[in-house]
XYZ file of N, CA and C in Angstrom:
507
model
N 116.894 55.121 179.430
C 117.154 56.496 179.076
C 116.769 56.724 177.611
N 116.119 57.827 177.345
C 115.694 58.128 175.978
C 116.804 58.861 175.225
N 116.668 58.872 173.907
C 117.623 59.531 173.024
C 116.871 60.534 172.169
N 117.435 61.717 171.989
C 116.844 62.684 171.066
C 117.411 62.418 169.679
N 116.505 62.178 168.746
C 116.871 61.897 167.368
C 116.412 63.060 166.493
N 116.989 63.172 165.311
C 116.581 64.250 164.414
C 116.709 63.811 162.961
N 116.023 64.569 162.127
C 116.169 64.459 160.689
C 115.783 65.789 160.071
N 116.067 65.930 158.816
C 115.663 67.100 158.043
C 114.701 66.644 156.954
N 113.843 67.559 156.520
C 112.997 67.283 155.362
C 112.815 68.563 154.567
N 112.710 68.405 153.258
C 112.431 69.549 152.397
C 110.956 69.886 152.488
N 110.643 71.174 152.428
C 109.259 71.629 152.493
C 109.126 72.913 151.674
N 107.916 73.388 151.472
C 107.739 74.668 150.792
C 108.404 75.831 151.533
N 108.747 75.636 152.807
C 109.392 76.674 153.613
C 110.900 76.507 153.679
N 111.428 75.537 152.990
C 112.842 75.228 153.092
C 113.030 73.957 153.912
N 114.234 73.773 154.400
C 114.580 72.557 155.140
C 114.037 72.613 156.568
N 113.108 71.729 156.879
C 112.584 71.623 158.236
C 113.515 70.748 159.065
N 113.641 71.086 160.342
C 114.356 70.267 161.311
C 113.315 69.619 162.212
N 113.305 68.300 162.242
C 112.405 67.553 163.118
C 113.243 66.838 164.168
N 112.775 66.867 165.403
C 113.428 66.095 166.449
C 112.377 65.276 167.168
N 112.838 64.201 167.778
C 111.936 63.330 168.507
C 112.659 62.660 169.648
N 111.858 62.068 170.508
C 112.395 61.348 171.661
C 112.162 59.866 171.425
N 113.265 59.135 171.284
C 113.191 57.693 171.094
C 113.389 57.037 172.452
N 112.449 56.189 172.869
C 112.579 55.539 174.177
C 113.747 54.559 174.211
N 114.175 54.248 175.407
C 115.319 53.350 175.601
C 115.091 51.990 174.956
N 113.833 51.541 174.874
C 113.554 50.228 174.289
C 113.640 50.240 172.765
N 113.958 51.415 172.184
C 114.123 51.502 170.736
C 112.830 51.649 169.969
N 111.713 51.850 170.661
C 110.428 52.010 169.993
C 110.375 53.282 169.161
N 109.224 53.537 168.559
C 109.086 54.717 167.709
C 109.344 56.011 168.484
N 109.916 56.970 167.807
C 110.181 58.261 168.434
C 108.905 59.090 168.494
N 108.733 59.799 169.600
C 107.639 60.763 169.737
C 108.175 62.111 169.266
N 107.440 62.771 168.402
C 107.871 64.032 167.809
C 107.939 65.113 168.886
N 109.073 65.795 168.977
C 109.269 66.830 169.993
C 109.292 68.240 169.403
N 109.902 68.393 168.218
C 109.966 69.714 167.597
C 109.869 69.605 166.084
N 109.297 70.646 165.492
C 109.335 70.873 164.049
C 109.641 72.352 163.901
N 110.771 72.666 163.279
C 111.144 74.062 163.108
C 111.481 74.350 161.652
N 111.284 75.607 161.277
C 111.559 76.054 159.913
C 112.735 77.026 159.929
N 113.404 77.204 158.801
C 114.509 78.154 158.748
C 114.052 79.559 159.162
N 114.852 80.202 159.996
C 114.552 81.562 160.419
C 113.497 81.683 161.499
N 113.013 80.581 162.034
C 111.977 80.632 163.062
C 112.532 81.242 164.345
N 111.757 82.140 164.949
C 112.155 82.763 166.200
C 112.210 81.726 167.318
N 113.193 81.874 168.171
C 113.320 81.081 169.392
C 113.429 79.578 169.150
N 113.941 79.181 168.008
C 114.030 77.753 167.694
C 115.413 77.421 167.153
N 115.813 76.198 167.377
C 117.084 75.733 166.840
C 117.009 75.610 165.318
N 118.032 76.071 164.649
C 118.113 75.917 163.202
C 118.900 74.663 162.844
N 119.707 74.200 163.784
C 120.528 73.008 163.603
C 120.356 72.121 164.828
N 120.581 70.829 164.676
C 120.422 69.925 165.826
C 121.458 70.211 166.914
N 121.080 69.907 168.139
C 122.014 70.025 169.252
C 123.103 68.964 169.097
N 124.242 69.208 169.717
C 125.394 68.307 169.572
C 125.116 66.880 170.030
N 124.236 66.713 171.014
C 124.000 65.370 171.546
C 122.836 64.640 170.857
N 122.227 65.240 169.830
C 121.160 64.579 169.095
C 121.758 63.584 168.113
N 120.996 62.528 167.832
C 121.446 61.464 166.934
C 120.642 61.537 165.629
N 121.353 61.602 164.502
C 120.673 61.620 163.202
C 120.066 60.249 162.950
N 118.737 60.194 162.829
C 118.036 58.926 162.646
C 116.771 59.156 161.822
N 116.896 59.273 160.505
C 115.732 59.512 159.655
C 114.645 58.441 159.796
N 115.031 57.189 160.017
C 114.039 56.120 160.144
C 113.121 56.337 161.342
N 113.680 56.851 162.433
C 112.884 57.061 163.647
C 111.817 58.134 163.443
N 112.014 59.015 162.458
C 111.072 60.106 162.208
C 110.447 60.010 160.818
N 110.455 58.826 160.246
C 109.903 58.632 158.901
C 108.403 58.927 158.849
N 107.676 58.545 159.863
C 106.224 58.778 159.848
C 105.888 60.272 159.928
N 106.503 61.049 160.825
C 106.229 62.490 160.783
C 106.579 63.122 159.435
N 107.680 62.708 158.833
C 108.061 63.234 157.516
C 106.988 62.879 156.488
N 106.510 61.647 156.505
C 105.474 61.220 155.554
C 104.182 62.020 155.752
N 103.792 62.227 157.004
C 102.554 62.967 157.262
C 102.691 64.441 156.895
N 103.823 65.052 157.185
C 104.036 66.448 156.786
C 104.078 66.588 155.268
N 104.705 65.644 154.596
C 104.752 65.665 153.134
C 103.339 65.603 152.557
N 102.506 64.729 153.099
C 101.118 64.614 152.643
C 100.327 65.890 152.951
N 100.576 66.507 154.098
C 99.910 67.762 154.461
C 100.259 68.846 153.440
N 101.554 69.023 153.169
C 101.977 70.052 152.216
C 101.429 69.794 150.813
N 101.174 68.534 150.481
C 100.619 68.185 149.169
C 99.093 68.312 149.142
N 98.486 68.675 150.276
C 97.036 68.825 150.351
C 96.292 67.512 150.500
N 97.011 66.433 150.860
C 96.386 65.113 151.011
C 96.139 64.726 152.465
N 96.495 65.559 153.417
C 96.301 65.247 154.843
C 95.811 66.498 155.542
N 94.788 66.320 156.393
C 94.221 67.461 157.120
C 94.444 67.361 158.626
N 94.887 66.215 159.100
C 95.188 66.032 160.522
C 96.469 65.218 160.644
N 97.040 65.268 161.825
C 98.245 64.488 162.105
C 97.919 63.464 163.184
N 98.474 62.283 163.032
C 98.279 61.200 163.986
C 99.656 60.680 164.376
N 100.261 61.361 165.348
C 101.629 61.063 165.737
C 101.769 61.095 167.252
N 102.653 60.280 167.814
C 102.979 60.458 169.229
C 103.791 61.748 169.366
N 103.440 62.560 170.351
C 104.082 63.856 170.536
C 104.758 63.939 171.898
N 105.853 64.677 171.949
C 106.599 64.842 173.204
C 107.130 66.265 173.333
N 106.226 67.272 173.280
C 106.713 68.643 173.424
C 107.158 68.902 174.861
N 108.151 69.743 175.009
C 108.672 70.070 176.327
C 108.192 71.468 176.707
N 107.430 71.559 177.797
C 106.927 72.850 178.236
C 106.207 72.737 179.555
N 105.818 73.880 180.084
C 105.094 73.908 181.355
C 103.716 73.271 181.178
N 103.080 72.976 182.266
C 101.730 72.391 182.215
C 100.778 73.331 181.486
N 100.864 74.636 181.757
C 99.996 75.607 181.093
C 100.235 75.591 179.585
N 101.501 75.637 179.181
C 101.793 75.627 177.744
C 101.330 74.333 177.087
N 101.558 73.209 177.735
C 101.109 71.935 177.146
C 99.595 71.912 176.993
N 98.883 72.530 177.932
C 97.415 72.593 177.837
C 97.000 73.460 176.647
N 97.664 74.587 176.454
C 97.345 75.449 175.311
C 97.689 74.734 174.015
N 98.860 74.105 173.966
C 99.262 73.385 172.746
C 98.282 72.268 172.418
N 97.809 71.546 173.425
C 96.834 70.480 173.182
C 95.534 71.058 172.628
N 95.152 72.252 173.095
C 93.921 72.885 172.601
C 94.049 73.267 171.126
N 95.267 73.521 170.665
C 95.463 73.808 169.238
C 94.963 72.649 168.380
N 95.098 71.434 168.901
C 94.658 70.253 168.153
C 93.151 70.252 167.899
N 92.405 71.028 168.694
C 90.952 71.069 168.558
C 90.463 72.075 167.513
N 91.385 72.814 166.917
C 91.002 73.772 165.871
C 90.967 73.010 164.546
N 89.782 72.883 163.951
C 89.679 72.099 162.719
C 90.469 72.692 161.556
N 90.902 71.821 160.683
C 91.571 72.187 159.442
C 90.718 73.206 158.696
N 91.342 74.279 158.243
C 90.633 75.282 157.456
C 89.840 76.275 158.277
N 89.917 76.183 159.601
C 89.202 77.123 160.460
C 90.199 77.893 161.304
N 89.750 79.020 161.819
C 90.598 79.834 162.676
C 89.849 80.198 163.945
N 90.613 80.521 164.976
C 90.060 81.008 166.239
C 90.898 82.200 166.690
N 90.359 82.963 167.619
C 91.119 84.048 168.221
C 91.856 83.509 169.448
N 92.776 84.311 169.955
C 93.501 83.909 171.163
C 92.553 83.718 172.338
N 91.526 84.553 172.452
C 90.572 84.385 173.563
C 89.737 83.119 173.371
N 89.400 82.781 172.145
C 88.679 81.530 171.900
C 89.569 80.330 172.221
N 90.853 80.427 171.895
C 91.777 79.356 172.239
C 91.898 79.210 173.751
N 91.923 80.334 174.468
C 91.962 80.283 175.937
C 90.766 79.496 176.454
N 89.588 79.763 175.901
C 88.383 79.043 176.321
C 88.490 77.551 175.998
N 88.998 77.219 174.813
C 89.175 75.811 174.439
C 90.084 75.082 175.426
N 91.066 75.813 175.970
C 92.033 75.220 176.895
C 91.574 75.295 178.343
N 90.404 75.882 178.580
C 89.913 76.006 179.949
C 90.604 77.095 180.742
N 91.199 78.052 180.045
C 91.874 79.169 180.703
C 90.965 80.395 180.698
N 91.252 81.332 181.556
C 90.492 82.571 181.624
C 90.699 83.379 180.348
N 89.630 84.030 179.860
C 89.789 84.907 178.696
C 90.782 86.040 178.974
N 90.997 86.338 180.241
C 91.952 87.377 180.611
C 93.396 86.910 180.450
N 93.582 85.635 180.173
C 94.921 85.066 180.032
C 95.427 85.149 178.596
N 94.863 86.065 177.810
C 95.183 86.133 176.385
C 96.686 86.323 176.149
N 97.331 87.150 176.941
C 98.782 87.352 176.733
C 99.561 86.082 177.026
N 99.191 85.392 178.092
C 99.865 84.130 178.420
C 99.590 83.093 177.335
N 98.364 83.074 176.832
C 98.016 82.166 175.737
C 98.855 82.506 174.510
N 98.985 83.788 174.204
C 99.811 84.210 173.074
C 101.256 83.787 173.239
N 101.768 83.869 174.459
C 103.131 83.418 174.725
C 103.286 81.928 174.501
N 102.289 81.173 174.933
C 102.334 79.717 174.745
C 102.250 79.365 173.264
N 101.385 80.052 172.530
C 101.259 79.799 171.097
C 102.578 80.125 170.397
N 103.189 81.235 170.765
C 104.460 81.631 170.161
C 105.593 80.668 170.463
N 105.472 79.923 171.566
C 106.513 78.963 171.958
C 106.201 77.541 171.497
N 105.165 77.383 170.701
C 104.776 76.060 170.207
C 105.964 75.387 169.518
N 106.444 74.258 170.045
C 107.607 73.612 169.443
C 107.272 72.733 168.236
N 105.995 72.522 167.985
C 105.574 71.620 166.915
C 104.855 72.393 165.814
N 105.608 73.320 165.229
C 105.059 74.146 164.174
C 104.404 73.271 163.102
N 103.278 73.708 162.606
C 102.486 73.049 161.568
C 101.705 71.871 162.146
N 102.375 70.952 162.836
C 101.697 69.784 163.403
C 100.678 70.223 164.458
N 101.083 71.106 165.342
C 100.158 71.752 166.284
C 99.841 73.103 165.648
N 98.622 73.263 165.108
C 98.329 74.354 164.176
C 98.183 75.743 164.801
N 99.288 76.281 165.299
C 99.263 77.630 165.858
C 98.978 78.673 164.774
N 99.184 78.307 163.512
C 98.889 79.231 162.419
C 97.395 79.519 162.300
N 96.561 78.730 162.953
C 95.109 78.919 162.885
C 94.596 79.888 163.947
N 95.492 80.520 164.689
C 95.097 81.465 165.745
C 95.341 82.881 165.250
N 94.293 83.705 165.342
C 94.331 85.076 164.842
C 94.066 86.066 165.968
N 94.378 87.322 165.685
C 94.056 88.384 166.629
C 92.547 88.564 166.748
N 92.127 89.311 167.754
C 90.697 89.500 168.035
C 89.937 90.062 166.834
N 90.609 90.874 166.025
C 89.946 91.469 164.866
C 90.182 90.673 163.586
N 90.745 89.468 163.715
C 91.007 88.626 162.560
C 92.354 88.871 161.907
N 93.174 89.713 162.535
C 94.482 90.029 161.962
C 95.429 88.841 162.079
N 96.323 88.737 161.110
C 97.347 87.696 161.121
C 98.471 88.116 162.072
N 98.178 88.086 163.338
C 99.169 88.494 164.330
C 100.158 87.386 164.569
N 101.369 87.771 164.818
C 102.448 86.884 165.217
C 102.441 85.471 164.668
N 103.590 85.014 164.326
C 103.822 83.626 163.950
C 105.329 83.478 163.961
N 105.827 82.569 164.756
C 107.274 82.436 164.942
C 108.021 82.207 163.636
N 107.341 81.659 162.649
C 107.970 81.396 161.355
C 107.720 82.511 160.354
N 107.012 83.553 160.757
C 106.734 84.689 159.890
C 105.299 84.698 159.388
N 104.752 85.890 159.289
C 103.348 86.051 158.892
C 103.114 85.564 157.460
N 104.086 85.709 156.586
C 103.913 85.218 155.203
C 103.696 83.706 155.194
N 104.427 83.000 156.042
C 104.250 81.544 156.124
C 102.901 81.196 156.750
N 102.471 81.997 157.706
C 101.149 81.780 158.315
C 100.069 81.907 157.244
N 100.150 82.957 156.435
C 99.187 83.162 155.347
C 99.232 81.984 154.375
N 100.439 81.505 154.044
C 100.589 80.387 153.120
C 99.883 79.144 153.662
N 100.073 78.846 154.946
C 99.434 77.673 155.551
C 97.915 77.817 155.544
N 97.421 78.999 155.880
C 95.968 79.222 155.864
C 95.422 79.101 154.440
N 96.156 79.606 153.474
C 95.730 79.465 152.078
C 95.712 77.998 151.652
N 96.733 77.246 152.064
C 96.786 75.801 151.762
C 95.532 75.117 152.281
N 95.124 75.477 153.480
C 93.967 74.853 154.108
C 92.645 75.407 153.607
N 92.704 76.445 152.790
C 91.460 77.013 152.265
C 90.631 77.668 153.335
N 91.284 78.089 154.391
C 90.582 78.681 155.524
C 90.088 80.081 155.224
N 89.131 80.484 155.996
C 88.604 81.834 155.856
C 89.028 82.647 157.066
N 89.368 83.883 156.795
C 89.690 84.806 157.875
C 88.409 85.524 158.269
N 88.402 86.125 159.419
C 87.198 86.796 159.926
C 86.703 87.825 158.945
């Protein structure tokens, strides 16, 4: 049986909550969530049955710290997001958006092998991304290049894009 572990880390957005799934054999935890204060539809505090274990999530903390410092452009972590097959497919496609680049929701649909007509469903999946920052949903823009939606707030989306030196349409 696996255990959900958690830790907190300081970031430019405030205290992040990270959770992961540690396998029964005690191996490294796979990152399940990264949330920021005030994020829509996300836990701000750990669930009662989660176990505080900073060591189990030391690598995600180190990689996020390096990202915020501008020393890391990709993440190399075991991931364990919880979602439907469609959402997991969209979330995996987020990984294909290069650092400093942006795509539209319809382009993301194409990357995920979904119909361009599925833009609303794609938007829903992006909005439900449990691995904020690590799975770069901030790199997805509206069809006209607008900074549409971001569960952590549009100001934070702009900050992340500025950090990456990305260009908007």
